[in-house]
C-alpha atoms as a PDB file:
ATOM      1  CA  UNK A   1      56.558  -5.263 -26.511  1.00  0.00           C
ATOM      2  CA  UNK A   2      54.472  -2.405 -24.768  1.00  0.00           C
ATOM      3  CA  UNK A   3      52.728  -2.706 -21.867  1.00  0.00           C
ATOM      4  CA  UNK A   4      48.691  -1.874 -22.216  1.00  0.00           C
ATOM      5  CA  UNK A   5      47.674   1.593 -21.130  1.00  0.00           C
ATOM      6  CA  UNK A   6      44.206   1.927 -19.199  1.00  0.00           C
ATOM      7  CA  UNK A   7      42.356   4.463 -19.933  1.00  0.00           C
ATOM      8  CA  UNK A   8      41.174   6.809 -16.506  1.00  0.00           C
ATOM      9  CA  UNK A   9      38.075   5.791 -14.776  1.00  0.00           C
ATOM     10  CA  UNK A  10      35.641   8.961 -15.596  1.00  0.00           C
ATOM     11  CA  UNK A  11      35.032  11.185 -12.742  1.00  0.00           C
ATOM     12  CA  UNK A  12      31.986  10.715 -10.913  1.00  0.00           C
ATOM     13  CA  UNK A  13      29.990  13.707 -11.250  1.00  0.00           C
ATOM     14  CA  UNK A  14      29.322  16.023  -8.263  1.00  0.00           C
ATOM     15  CA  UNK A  15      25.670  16.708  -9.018  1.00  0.00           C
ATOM     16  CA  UNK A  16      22.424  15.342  -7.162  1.00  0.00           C
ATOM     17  CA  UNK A  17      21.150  11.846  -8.234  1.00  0.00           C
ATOM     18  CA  UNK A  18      18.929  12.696 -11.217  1.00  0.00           C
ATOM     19  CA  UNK A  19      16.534   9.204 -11.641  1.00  0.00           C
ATOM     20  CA  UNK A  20      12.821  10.391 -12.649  1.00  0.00           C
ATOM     21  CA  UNK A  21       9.947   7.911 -11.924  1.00  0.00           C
ATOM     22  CA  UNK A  22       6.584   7.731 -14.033  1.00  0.00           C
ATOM     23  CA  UNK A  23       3.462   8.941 -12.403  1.00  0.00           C
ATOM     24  CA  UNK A  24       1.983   5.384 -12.439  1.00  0.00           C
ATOM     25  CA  UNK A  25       4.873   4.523  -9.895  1.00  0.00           C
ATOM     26  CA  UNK A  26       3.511   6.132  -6.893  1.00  0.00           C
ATOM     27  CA  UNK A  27      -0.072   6.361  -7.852  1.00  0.00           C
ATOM     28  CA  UNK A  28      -0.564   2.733  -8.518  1.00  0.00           C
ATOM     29  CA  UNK A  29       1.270   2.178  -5.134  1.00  0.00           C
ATOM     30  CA  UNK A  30      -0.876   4.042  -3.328  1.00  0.00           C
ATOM     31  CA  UNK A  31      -4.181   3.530  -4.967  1.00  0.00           C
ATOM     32  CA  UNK A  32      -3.752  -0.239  -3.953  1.00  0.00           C
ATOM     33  CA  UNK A  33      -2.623   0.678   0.135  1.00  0.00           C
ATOM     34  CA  UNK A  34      -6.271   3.132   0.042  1.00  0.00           C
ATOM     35  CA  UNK A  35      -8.392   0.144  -1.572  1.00  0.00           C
ATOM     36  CA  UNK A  36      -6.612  -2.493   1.098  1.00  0.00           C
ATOM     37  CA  UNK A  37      -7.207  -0.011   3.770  1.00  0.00           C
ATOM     38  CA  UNK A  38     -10.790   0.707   3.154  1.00  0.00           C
ATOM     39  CA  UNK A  39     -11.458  -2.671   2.811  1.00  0.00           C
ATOM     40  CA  UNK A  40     -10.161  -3.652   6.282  1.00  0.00           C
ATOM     41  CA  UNK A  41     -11.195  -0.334   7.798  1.00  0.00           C
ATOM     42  CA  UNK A  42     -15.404  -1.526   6.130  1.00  0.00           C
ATOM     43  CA  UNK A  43     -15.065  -5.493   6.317  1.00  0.00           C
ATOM     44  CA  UNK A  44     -18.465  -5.493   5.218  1.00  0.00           C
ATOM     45  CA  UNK A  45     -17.811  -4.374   1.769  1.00  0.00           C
ATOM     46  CA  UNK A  46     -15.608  -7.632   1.399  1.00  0.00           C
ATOM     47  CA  UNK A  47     -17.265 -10.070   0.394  1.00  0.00           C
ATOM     48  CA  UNK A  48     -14.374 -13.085   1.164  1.00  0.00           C
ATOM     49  CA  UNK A  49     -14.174 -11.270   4.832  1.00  0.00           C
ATOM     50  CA  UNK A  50     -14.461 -13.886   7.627  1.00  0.00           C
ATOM     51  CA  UNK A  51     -17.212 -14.434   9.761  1.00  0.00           C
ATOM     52  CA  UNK A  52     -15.481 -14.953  12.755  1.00  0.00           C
ATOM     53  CA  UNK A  53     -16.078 -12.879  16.229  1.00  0.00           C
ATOM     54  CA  UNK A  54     -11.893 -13.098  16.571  1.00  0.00           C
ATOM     55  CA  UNK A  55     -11.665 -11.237  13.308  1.00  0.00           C
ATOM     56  CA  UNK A  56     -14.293  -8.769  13.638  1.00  0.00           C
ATOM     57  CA  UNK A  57     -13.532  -7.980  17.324  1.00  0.00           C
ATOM     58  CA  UNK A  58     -10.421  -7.479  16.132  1.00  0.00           C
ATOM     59  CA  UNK A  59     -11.392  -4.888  13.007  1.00  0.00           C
ATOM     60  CA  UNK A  60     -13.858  -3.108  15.607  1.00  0.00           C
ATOM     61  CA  UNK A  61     -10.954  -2.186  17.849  1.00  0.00           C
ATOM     62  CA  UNK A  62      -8.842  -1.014  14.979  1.00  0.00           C
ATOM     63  CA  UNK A  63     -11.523   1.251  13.787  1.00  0.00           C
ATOM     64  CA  UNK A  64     -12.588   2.707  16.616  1.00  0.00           C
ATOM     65  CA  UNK A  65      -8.375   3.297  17.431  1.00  0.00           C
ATOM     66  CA  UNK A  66      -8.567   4.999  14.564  1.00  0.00           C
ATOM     67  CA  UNK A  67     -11.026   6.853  14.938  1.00  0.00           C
ATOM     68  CA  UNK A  68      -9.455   8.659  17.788  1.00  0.00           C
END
């Protein structure tokens, strides 16, 4: 009776890393992080925003940070 031969593992190839992502996968990303942004940078165009001074002391000084 014969032992079982393995075949060789294939050579890993010496090229870059070719992986191609859709346009959708950074737009979508990024669309989302603007819309957030604006949001919190304009907490009056929110309508669920809180009316509480701790919250929009708090917006007021990010803004104007910002705004440096």
């Amino acid at each position: 009776m014969s032992a079982p031969t393995h075949t060789p593992p294939l050579p890993a190839s010496r090229g870059g890393v070719d992986i191609r992502l859709p346009w959708w996968a950074l737009v979508l990303p990024t669309l989302a992080f603007v819309v957030l942004l604006a949001l919190i940078l304009n907490p009056s165009d929110a309508h669920a925003a809180s009316d509480s001074p701790a919250v929009t002391q708090f917006l007021e000084r990010v803004q104007q940070l910002i705004a440096r």
